[in-house]
mmCIF file of C-alpha atoms in Angstrom:
data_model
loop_
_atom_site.group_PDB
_atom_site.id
_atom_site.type_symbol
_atom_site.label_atom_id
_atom_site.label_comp_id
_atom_site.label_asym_id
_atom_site.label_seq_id
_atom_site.Cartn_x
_atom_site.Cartn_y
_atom_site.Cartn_z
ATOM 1 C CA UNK F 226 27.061 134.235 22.724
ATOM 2 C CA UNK F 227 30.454 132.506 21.820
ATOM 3 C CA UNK F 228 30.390 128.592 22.065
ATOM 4 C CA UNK F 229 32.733 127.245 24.397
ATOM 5 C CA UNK F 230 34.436 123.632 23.676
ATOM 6 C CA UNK F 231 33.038 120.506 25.497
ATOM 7 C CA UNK F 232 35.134 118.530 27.552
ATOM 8 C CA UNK F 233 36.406 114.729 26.214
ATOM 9 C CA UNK F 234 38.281 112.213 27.422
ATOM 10 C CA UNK F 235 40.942 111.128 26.162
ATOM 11 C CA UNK F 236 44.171 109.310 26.601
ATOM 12 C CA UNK F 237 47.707 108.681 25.361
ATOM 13 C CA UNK F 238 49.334 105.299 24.772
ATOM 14 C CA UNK F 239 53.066 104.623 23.711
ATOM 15 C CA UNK F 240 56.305 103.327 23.763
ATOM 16 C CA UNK F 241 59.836 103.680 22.329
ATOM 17 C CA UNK F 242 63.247 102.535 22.267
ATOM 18 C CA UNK F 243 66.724 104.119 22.080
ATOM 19 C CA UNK F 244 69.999 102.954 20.827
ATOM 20 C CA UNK F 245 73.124 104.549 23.090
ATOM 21 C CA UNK F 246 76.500 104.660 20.289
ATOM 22 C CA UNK F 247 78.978 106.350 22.547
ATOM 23 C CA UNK F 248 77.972 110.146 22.403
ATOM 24 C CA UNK F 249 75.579 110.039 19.728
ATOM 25 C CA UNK F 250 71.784 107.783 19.841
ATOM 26 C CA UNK F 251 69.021 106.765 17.944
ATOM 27 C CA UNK F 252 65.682 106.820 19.342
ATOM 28 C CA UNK F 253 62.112 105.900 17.980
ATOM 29 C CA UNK F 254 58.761 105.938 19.474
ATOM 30 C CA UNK F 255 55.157 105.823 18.547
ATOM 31 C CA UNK F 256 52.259 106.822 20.511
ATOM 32 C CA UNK F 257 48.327 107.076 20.061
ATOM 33 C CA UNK F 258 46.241 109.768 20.643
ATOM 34 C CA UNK F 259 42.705 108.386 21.721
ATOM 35 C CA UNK F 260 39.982 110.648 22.178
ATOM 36 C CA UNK F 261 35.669 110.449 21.586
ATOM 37 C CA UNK F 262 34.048 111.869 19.088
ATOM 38 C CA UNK F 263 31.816 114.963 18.913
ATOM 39 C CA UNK F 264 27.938 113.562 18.643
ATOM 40 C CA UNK F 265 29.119 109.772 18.412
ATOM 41 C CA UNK F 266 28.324 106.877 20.914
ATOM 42 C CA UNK F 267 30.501 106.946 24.239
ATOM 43 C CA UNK F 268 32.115 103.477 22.496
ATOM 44 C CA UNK F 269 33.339 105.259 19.226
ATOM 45 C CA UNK F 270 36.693 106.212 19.680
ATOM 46 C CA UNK F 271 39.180 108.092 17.376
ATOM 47 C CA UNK F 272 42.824 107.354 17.263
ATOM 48 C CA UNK F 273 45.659 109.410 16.316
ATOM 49 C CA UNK F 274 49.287 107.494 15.526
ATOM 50 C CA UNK F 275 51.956 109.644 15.433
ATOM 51 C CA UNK F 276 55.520 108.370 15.254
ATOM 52 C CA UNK F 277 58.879 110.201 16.437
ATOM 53 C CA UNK F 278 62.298 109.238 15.385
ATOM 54 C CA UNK F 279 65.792 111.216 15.734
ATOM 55 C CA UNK F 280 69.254 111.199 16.903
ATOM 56 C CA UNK F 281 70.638 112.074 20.934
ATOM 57 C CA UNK F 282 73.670 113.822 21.374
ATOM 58 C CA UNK F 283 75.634 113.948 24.267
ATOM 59 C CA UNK F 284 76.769 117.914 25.033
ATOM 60 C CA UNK F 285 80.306 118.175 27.434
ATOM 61 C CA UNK F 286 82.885 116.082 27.885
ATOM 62 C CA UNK F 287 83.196 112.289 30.155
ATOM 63 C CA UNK F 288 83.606 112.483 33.599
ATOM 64 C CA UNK F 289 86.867 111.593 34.676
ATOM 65 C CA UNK F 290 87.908 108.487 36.917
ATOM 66 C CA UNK F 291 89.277 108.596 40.132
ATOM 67 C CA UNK F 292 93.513 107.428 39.891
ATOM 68 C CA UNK F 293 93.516 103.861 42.174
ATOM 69 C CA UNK F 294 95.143 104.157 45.347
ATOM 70 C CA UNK F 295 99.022 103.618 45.200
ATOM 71 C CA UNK F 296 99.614 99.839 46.037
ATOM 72 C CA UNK F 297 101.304 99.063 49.155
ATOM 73 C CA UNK F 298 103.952 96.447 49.139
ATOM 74 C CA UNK F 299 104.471 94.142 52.524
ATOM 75 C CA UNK F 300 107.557 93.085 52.966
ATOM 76 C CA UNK F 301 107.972 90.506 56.016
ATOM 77 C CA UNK F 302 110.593 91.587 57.997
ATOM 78 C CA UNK F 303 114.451 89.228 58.567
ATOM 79 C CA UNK F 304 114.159 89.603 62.047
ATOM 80 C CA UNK F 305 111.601 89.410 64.683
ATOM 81 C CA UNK F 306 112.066 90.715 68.249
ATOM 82 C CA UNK F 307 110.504 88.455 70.891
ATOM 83 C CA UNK F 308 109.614 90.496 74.317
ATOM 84 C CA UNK F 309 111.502 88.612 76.927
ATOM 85 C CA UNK F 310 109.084 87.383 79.756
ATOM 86 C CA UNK F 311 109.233 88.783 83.374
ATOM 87 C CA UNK F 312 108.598 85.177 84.865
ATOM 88 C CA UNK F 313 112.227 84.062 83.524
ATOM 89 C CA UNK F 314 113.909 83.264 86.716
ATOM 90 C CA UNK F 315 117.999 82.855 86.464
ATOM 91 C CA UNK F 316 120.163 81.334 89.488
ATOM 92 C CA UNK F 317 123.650 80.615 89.773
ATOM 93 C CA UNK F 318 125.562 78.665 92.088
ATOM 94 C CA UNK F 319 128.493 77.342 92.442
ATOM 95 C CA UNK F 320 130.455 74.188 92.376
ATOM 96 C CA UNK F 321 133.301 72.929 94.686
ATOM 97 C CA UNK F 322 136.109 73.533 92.243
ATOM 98 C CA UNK F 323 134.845 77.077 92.043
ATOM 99 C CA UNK F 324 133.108 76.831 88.464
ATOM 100 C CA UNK F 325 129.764 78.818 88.669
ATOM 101 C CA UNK F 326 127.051 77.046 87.197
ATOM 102 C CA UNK F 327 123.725 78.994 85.855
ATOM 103 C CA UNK F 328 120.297 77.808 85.946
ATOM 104 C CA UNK F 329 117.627 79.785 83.824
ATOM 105 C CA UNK F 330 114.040 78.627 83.932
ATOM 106 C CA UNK F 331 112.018 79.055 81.210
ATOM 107 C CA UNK F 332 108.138 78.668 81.426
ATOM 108 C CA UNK F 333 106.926 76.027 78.594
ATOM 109 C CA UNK F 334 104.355 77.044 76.394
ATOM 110 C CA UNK F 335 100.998 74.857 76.013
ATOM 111 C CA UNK F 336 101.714 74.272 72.381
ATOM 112 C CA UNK F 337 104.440 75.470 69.778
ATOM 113 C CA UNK F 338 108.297 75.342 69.892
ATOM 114 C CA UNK F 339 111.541 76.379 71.993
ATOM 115 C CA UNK F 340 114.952 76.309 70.888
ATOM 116 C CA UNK F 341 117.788 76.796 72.819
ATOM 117 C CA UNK F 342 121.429 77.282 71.527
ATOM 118 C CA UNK F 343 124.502 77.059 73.840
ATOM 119 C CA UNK F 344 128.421 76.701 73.136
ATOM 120 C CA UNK F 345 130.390 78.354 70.507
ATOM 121 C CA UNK F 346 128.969 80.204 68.043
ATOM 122 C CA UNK F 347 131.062 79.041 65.492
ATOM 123 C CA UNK F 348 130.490 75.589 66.573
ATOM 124 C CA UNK F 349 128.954 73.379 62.982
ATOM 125 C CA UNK F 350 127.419 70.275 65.393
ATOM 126 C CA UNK F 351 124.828 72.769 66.655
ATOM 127 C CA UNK F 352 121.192 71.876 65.592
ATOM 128 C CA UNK F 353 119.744 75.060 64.533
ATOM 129 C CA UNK F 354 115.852 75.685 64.071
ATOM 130 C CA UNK F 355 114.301 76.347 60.330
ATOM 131 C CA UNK F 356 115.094 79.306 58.683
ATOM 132 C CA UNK F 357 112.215 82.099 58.253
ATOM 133 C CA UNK F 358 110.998 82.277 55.245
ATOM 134 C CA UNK F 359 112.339 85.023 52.549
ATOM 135 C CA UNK F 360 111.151 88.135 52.434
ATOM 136 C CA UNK F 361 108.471 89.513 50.177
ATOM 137 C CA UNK F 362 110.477 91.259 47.177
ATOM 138 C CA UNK F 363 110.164 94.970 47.081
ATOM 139 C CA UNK F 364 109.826 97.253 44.681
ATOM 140 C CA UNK F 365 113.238 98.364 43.727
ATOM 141 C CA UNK F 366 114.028 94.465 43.392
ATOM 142 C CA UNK F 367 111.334 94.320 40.541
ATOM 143 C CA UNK F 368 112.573 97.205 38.916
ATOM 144 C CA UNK F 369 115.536 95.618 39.050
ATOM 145 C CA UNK F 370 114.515 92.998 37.285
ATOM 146 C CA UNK F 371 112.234 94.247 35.125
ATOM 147 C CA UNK F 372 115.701 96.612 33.629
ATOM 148 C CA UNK F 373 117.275 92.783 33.196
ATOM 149 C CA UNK F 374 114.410 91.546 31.136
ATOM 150 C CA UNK F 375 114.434 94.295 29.297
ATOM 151 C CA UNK F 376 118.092 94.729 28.434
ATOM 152 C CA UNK F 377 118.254 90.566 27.357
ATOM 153 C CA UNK F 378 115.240 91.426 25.148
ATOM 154 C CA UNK F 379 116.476 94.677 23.147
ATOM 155 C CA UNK F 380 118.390 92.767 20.454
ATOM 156 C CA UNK F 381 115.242 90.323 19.580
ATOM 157 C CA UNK F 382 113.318 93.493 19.338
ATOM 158 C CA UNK F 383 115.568 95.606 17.388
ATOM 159 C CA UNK F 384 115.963 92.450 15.137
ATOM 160 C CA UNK F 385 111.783 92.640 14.584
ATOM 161 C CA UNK F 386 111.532 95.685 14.796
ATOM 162 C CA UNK F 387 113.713 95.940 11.536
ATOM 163 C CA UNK F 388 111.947 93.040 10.024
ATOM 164 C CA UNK F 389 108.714 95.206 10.690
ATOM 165 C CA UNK F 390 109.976 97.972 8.791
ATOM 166 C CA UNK F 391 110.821 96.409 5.890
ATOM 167 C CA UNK F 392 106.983 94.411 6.059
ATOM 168 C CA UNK F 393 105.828 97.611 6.273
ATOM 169 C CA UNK F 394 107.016 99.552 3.603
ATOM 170 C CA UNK F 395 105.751 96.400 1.218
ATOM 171 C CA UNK F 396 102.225 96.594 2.771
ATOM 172 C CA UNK F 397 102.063 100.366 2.157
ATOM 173 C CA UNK F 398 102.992 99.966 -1.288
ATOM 174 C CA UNK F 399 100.520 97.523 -2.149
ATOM 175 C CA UNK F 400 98.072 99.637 -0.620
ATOM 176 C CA UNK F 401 99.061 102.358 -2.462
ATOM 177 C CA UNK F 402 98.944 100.326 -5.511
ATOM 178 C CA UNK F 403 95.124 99.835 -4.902
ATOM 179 C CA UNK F 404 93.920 102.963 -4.355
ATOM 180 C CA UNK F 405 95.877 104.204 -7.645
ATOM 181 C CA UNK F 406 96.467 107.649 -8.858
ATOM 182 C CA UNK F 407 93.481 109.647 -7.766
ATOM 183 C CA UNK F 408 95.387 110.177 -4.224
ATOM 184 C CA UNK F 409 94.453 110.049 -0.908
ATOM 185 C CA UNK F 410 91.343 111.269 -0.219
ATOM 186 C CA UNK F 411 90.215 111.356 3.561
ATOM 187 C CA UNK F 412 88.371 108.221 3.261
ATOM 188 C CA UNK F 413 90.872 106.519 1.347
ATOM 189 C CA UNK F 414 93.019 107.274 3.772
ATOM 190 C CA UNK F 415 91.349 106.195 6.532
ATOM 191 C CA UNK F 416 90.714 102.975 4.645
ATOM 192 C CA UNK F 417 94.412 102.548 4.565
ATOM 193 C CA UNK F 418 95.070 103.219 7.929
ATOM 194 C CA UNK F 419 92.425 100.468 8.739
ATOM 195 C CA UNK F 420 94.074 98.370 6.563
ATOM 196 C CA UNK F 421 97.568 98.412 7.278
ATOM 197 C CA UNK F 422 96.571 98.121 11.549
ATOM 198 C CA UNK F 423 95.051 95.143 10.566
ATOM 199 C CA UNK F 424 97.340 93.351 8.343
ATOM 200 C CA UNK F 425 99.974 94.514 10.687
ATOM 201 C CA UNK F 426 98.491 93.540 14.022
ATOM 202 C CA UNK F 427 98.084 89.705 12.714
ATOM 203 C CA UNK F 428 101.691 89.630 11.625
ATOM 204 C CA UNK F 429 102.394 90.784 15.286
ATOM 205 C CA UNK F 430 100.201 88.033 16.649
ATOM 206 C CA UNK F 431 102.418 85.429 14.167
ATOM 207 C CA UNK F 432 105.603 86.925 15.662
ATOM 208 C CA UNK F 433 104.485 86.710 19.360
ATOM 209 C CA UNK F 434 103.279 83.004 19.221
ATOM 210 C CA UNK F 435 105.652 80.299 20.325
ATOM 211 C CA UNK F 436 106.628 77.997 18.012
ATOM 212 C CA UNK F 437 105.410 74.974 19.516
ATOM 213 C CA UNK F 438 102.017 76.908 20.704
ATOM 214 C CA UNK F 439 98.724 75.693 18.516
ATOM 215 C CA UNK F 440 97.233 78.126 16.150
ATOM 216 C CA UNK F 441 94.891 80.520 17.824
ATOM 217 C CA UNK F 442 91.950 81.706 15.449
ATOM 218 C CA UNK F 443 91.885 85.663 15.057
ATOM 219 C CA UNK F 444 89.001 87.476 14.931
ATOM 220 C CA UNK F 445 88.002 88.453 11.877
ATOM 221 C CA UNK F 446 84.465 89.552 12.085
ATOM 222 C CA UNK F 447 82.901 92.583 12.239
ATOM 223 C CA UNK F 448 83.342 94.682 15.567
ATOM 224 C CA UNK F 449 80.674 97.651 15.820
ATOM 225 C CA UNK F 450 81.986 101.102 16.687
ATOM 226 C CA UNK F 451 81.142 104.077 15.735
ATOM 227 C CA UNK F 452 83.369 105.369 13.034
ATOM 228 C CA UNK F 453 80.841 108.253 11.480
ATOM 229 C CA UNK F 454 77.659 109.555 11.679
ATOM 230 C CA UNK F 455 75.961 111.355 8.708
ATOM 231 C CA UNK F 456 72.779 113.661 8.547
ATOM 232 C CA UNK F 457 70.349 113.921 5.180
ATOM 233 C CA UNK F 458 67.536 115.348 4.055
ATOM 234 C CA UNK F 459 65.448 114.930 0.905
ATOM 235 C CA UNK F 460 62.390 114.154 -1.212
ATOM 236 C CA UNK F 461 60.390 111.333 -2.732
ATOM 237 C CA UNK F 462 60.644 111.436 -6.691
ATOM 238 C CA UNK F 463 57.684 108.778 -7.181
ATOM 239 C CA UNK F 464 54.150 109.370 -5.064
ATOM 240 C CA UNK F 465 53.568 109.534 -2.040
ATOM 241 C CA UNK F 466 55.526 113.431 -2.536
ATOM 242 C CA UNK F 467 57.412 113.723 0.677
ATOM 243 C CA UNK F 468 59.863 115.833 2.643
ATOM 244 C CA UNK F 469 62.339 113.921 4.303
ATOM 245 C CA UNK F 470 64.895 114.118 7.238
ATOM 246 C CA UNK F 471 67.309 110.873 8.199
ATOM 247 C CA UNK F 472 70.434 110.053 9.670
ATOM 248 C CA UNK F 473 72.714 107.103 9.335
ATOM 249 C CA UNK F 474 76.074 105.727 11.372
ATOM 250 C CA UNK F 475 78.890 104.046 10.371
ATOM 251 C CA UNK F 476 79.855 101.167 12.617
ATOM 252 C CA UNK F 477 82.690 100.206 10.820
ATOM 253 C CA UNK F 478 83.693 97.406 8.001
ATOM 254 C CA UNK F 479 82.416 94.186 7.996
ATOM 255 C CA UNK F 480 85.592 92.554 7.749
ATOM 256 C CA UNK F 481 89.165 94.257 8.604
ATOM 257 C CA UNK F 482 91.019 92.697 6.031
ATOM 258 C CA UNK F 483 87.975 94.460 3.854
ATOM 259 C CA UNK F 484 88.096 97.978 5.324
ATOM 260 C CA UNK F 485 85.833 99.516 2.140
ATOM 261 C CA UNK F 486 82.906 97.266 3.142
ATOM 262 C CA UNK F 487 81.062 98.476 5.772
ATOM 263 C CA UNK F 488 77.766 98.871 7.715
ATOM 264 C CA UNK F 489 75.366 101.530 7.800
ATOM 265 C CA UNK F 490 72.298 101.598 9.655
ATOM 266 C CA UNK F 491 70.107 104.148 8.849
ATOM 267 C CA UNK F 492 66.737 106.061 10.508
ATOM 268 C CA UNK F 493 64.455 108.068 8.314
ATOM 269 C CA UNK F 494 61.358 109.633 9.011
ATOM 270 C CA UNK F 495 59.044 112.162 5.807
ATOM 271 C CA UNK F 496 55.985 113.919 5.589
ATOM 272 C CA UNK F 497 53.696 114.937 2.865
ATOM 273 C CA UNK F 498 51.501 113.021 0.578
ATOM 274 C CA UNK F 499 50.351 109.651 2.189
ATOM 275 C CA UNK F 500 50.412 111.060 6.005
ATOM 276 C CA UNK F 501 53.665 109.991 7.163
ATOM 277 C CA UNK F 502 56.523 108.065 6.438
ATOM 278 C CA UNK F 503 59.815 105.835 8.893
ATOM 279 C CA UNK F 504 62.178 103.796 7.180
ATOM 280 C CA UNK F 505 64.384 101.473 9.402
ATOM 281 C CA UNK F 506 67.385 100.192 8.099
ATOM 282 C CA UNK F 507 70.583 98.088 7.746
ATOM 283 C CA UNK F 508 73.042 98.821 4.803
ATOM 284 C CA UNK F 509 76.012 97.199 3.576
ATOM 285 C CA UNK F 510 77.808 100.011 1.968
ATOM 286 C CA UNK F 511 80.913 99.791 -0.581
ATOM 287 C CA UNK F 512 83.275 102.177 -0.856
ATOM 288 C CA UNK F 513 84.098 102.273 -4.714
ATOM 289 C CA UNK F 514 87.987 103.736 -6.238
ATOM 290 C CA UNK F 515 87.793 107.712 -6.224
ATOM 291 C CA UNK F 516 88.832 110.027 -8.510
ATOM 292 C CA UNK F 517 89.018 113.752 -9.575
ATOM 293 C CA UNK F 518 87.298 116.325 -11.054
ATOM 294 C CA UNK F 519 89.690 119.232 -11.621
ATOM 295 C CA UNK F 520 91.198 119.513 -7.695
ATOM 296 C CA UNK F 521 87.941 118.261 -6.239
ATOM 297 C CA UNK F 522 88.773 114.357 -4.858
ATOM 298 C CA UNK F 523 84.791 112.692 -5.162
ATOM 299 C CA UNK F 524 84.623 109.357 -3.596
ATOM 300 C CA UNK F 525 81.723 106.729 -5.297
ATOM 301 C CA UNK F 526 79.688 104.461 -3.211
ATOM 302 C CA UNK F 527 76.959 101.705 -3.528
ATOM 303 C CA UNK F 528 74.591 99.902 -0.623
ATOM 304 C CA UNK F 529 72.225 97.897 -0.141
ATOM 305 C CA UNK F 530 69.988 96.807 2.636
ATOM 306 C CA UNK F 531 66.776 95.208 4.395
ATOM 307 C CA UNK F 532 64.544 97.631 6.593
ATOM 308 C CA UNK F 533 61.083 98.112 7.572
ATOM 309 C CA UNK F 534 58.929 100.780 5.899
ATOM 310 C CA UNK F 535 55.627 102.674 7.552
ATOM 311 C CA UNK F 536 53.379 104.772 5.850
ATOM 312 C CA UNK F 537 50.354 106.433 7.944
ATOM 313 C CA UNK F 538 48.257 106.818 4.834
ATOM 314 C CA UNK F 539 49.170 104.553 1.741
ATOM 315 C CA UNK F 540 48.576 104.745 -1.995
ATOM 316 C CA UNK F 541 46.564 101.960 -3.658
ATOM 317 C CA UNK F 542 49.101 99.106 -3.860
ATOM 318 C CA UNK F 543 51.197 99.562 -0.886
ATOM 319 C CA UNK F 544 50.595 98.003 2.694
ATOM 320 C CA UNK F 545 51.310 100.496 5.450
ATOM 321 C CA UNK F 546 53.591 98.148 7.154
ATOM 322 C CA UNK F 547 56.058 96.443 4.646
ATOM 323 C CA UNK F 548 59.449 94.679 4.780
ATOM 324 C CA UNK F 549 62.007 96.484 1.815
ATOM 325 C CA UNK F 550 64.857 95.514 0.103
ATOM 326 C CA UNK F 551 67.098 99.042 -0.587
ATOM 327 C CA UNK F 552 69.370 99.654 -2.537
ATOM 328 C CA UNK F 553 71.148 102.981 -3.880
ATOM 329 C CA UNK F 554 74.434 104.777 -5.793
ATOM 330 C CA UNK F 555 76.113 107.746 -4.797
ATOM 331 C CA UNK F 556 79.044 110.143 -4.533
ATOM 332 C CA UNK F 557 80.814 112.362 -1.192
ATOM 333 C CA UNK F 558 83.006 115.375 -2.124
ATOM 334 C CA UNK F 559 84.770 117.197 0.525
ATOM 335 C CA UNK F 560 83.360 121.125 1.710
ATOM 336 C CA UNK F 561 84.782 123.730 -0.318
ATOM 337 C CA UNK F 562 87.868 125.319 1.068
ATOM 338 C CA UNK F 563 87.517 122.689 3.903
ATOM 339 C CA UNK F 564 89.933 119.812 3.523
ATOM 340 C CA UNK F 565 89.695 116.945 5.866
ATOM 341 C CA UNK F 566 86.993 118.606 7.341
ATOM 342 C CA UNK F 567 83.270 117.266 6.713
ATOM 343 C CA UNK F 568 82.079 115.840 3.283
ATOM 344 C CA UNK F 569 78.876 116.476 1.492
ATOM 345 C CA UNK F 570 77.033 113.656 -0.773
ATOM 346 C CA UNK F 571 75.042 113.492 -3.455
ATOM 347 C CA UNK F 572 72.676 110.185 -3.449
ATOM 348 C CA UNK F 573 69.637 108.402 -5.102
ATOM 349 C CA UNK F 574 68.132 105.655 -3.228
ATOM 350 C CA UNK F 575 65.305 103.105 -4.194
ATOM 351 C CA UNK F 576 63.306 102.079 -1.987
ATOM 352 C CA UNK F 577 62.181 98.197 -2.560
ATOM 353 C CA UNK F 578 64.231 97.908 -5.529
ATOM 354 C CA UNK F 579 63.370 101.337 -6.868
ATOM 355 C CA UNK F 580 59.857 100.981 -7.102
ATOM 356 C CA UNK F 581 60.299 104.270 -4.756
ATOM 357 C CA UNK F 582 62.817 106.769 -5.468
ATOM 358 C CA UNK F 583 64.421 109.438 -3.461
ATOM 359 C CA UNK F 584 66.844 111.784 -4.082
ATOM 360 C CA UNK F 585 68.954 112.673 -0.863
ATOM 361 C CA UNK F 586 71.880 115.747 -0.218
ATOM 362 C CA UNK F 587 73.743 115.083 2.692
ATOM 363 C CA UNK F 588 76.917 115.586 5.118
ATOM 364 C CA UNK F 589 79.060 113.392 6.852
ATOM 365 C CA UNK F 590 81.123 114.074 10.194
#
């Protein structure tokens, strides 16, 4: 006779959070698994945690907006037509000497306004009413003017826009100067890119100001968007012995005018030795001056961070919950035979100033 499995109760309690970055998310939750015992007392329970973290991805492309309505310009019209009234009642009679005289009679509003005009039209003693007021301007009059705006302002532009070239071609140098004789890898080009757009955009802001306006401050801090996302996986080279999977974005650099500093939040989650493992994350990461290796451009980096570590099942030592201070050294090369295309890296990180260390291969999109 086979044994068939009792009936428990149990139930499931969690929560979790996710992160929307345009198309691509981060998400993390943790739930428990709480169930009785075999053969203990209805009051001993038995909890499972288990903790989920990963990346969303958004599959097709944005719906598209409706175009706004054309605008419709109102234009009050010059003249107004007045529907003459029925009850006008005109007489004429005449005089002895023969001169016809004409009576009109007009019914008198309760309130507003009659003017009446007699004698020649040319006549300059007349007392005329007030003018209507102008008409709303149409269309073709602003295109009109916006030509004669445009056509006073072309030799101030052509002027700058000379005086930007030359700017130019001295920012680019300098630029050029900095990055050295390696050439330009993809992400020293996009640094340079950065760079120059922002160096460029302030000297636009300088040009634009009036002289007698006050100083505006510009914005120089850091503006998160999402530049890159990278996926990793790896292993722990100290105990706990771990597989691990993690993903990182980057939200751009710190500072504009420092394009090669930027920030990288990252999301990692291991098994193995120790139960589980989630580090959470937020690096600083520097961009260092690449070189070559034959015709292989490889691009050094350095970061450092503060996150939040979680292990399920700790060695002797180590809390399960702990605050960490990160830091780690790498290098990104690009896919063979792919140029410009996605980038592979090469990193070792230590966790809470190395006292763990993981090795970590990598690619960046």
């Amino acid at each position: 006779d086979g044994a068939h499995p009792e009936d428990r109760d149990a139930a499931i309690l969690g929560g979790g959070a996710r992160l929307d970055l345009g198309r691509v998310g981060v998400m993390a939750s943790a739930r428990s698994y709480l169930f009785q015992a075999g053969d203990s007392l209805r009051d001993d329970l038995r909890s499972n945690l288990q903790l989920t973290a990963g990346l969303t991805f958004r599959l097709g492309s944005a719906g598209r907006r409706a175009a706004p309505a054309p605008a419709v310009v109102r234009q009050t019209p010059d003249t107004v037509y007045v529907a003459r009234d029925g009850t006008v009642e005109r007489r004429t009679e005449r005089r002895g000497d023969g001169d016809p005289q004409q009576f009109v009679t007009i019914p008198v509003p309760r309130e507003g306004e009659i003017y009446l005009r007699y004698g020649p039209s040319d006549s300059s003693a007349v007392r005329r009413g007030p003018e209507p007021g102008a008409a709303a301007v149409t269309a073709g009059q602003m295109e009109a003017l916006r030509r004669q705006v445009l056509a006073d302002l072309e030799p101030l532009l052509r002027e700058l826009m000379a005086a930007e070239r030359i700017e130019l071609r001295e920012m680019v140098r300098d630029e050029l100067r900095r990055i050295g004789a390696a050439g330009l890898t993809p992400e020293a080009e996009q640094r340079l890119v950065e760079n120059l757009e922002a160096r460029v955009a302030l000297r636009v802001q300088e040009r634009l100001r009036p002289a007698d306006a006050a100083p505006r401050p510009v914005r120089t801090g850091f503006s998160p968007r999402l530049r890159e996302w990278r996926a990793y996986t790896g292993g722990n080279l100290d105990r706990p012995r771990q597989f691990l999977l993690g993903g990182r974005l980057d939200l751009g650099p710190l500072n504009p005018r420092n394009p090669s500093l930027r920030v990288v939040p990252e999301l990692a989650a291991g098994g193995g030795q120790g139960g589980m493992s989630v580090l959470l994350a937020t690096n600083v990461q520097l961009d260092l001056a690449s070189f070559r290796v034959g015709r292989a451009p490889l691009q050094p980096y350095a970061y450092g961070g503060l996150g939040f570590l979680v292990l399920t099942d700790p060695n002797p030592g180590r809390a399960e919950r702990e605050a960490v201070l990160n830091l780690g050294y790498g290098v990104n090369f690009p896919v063979p035979r792919r140029d410009g295309g996605p980038r592979l890296f090469v990193e070792h990180q230590g966790i809470d100033l190395f006292d763990l260390n993981r090795l970590l291969i990598g690619i960046r999109f």
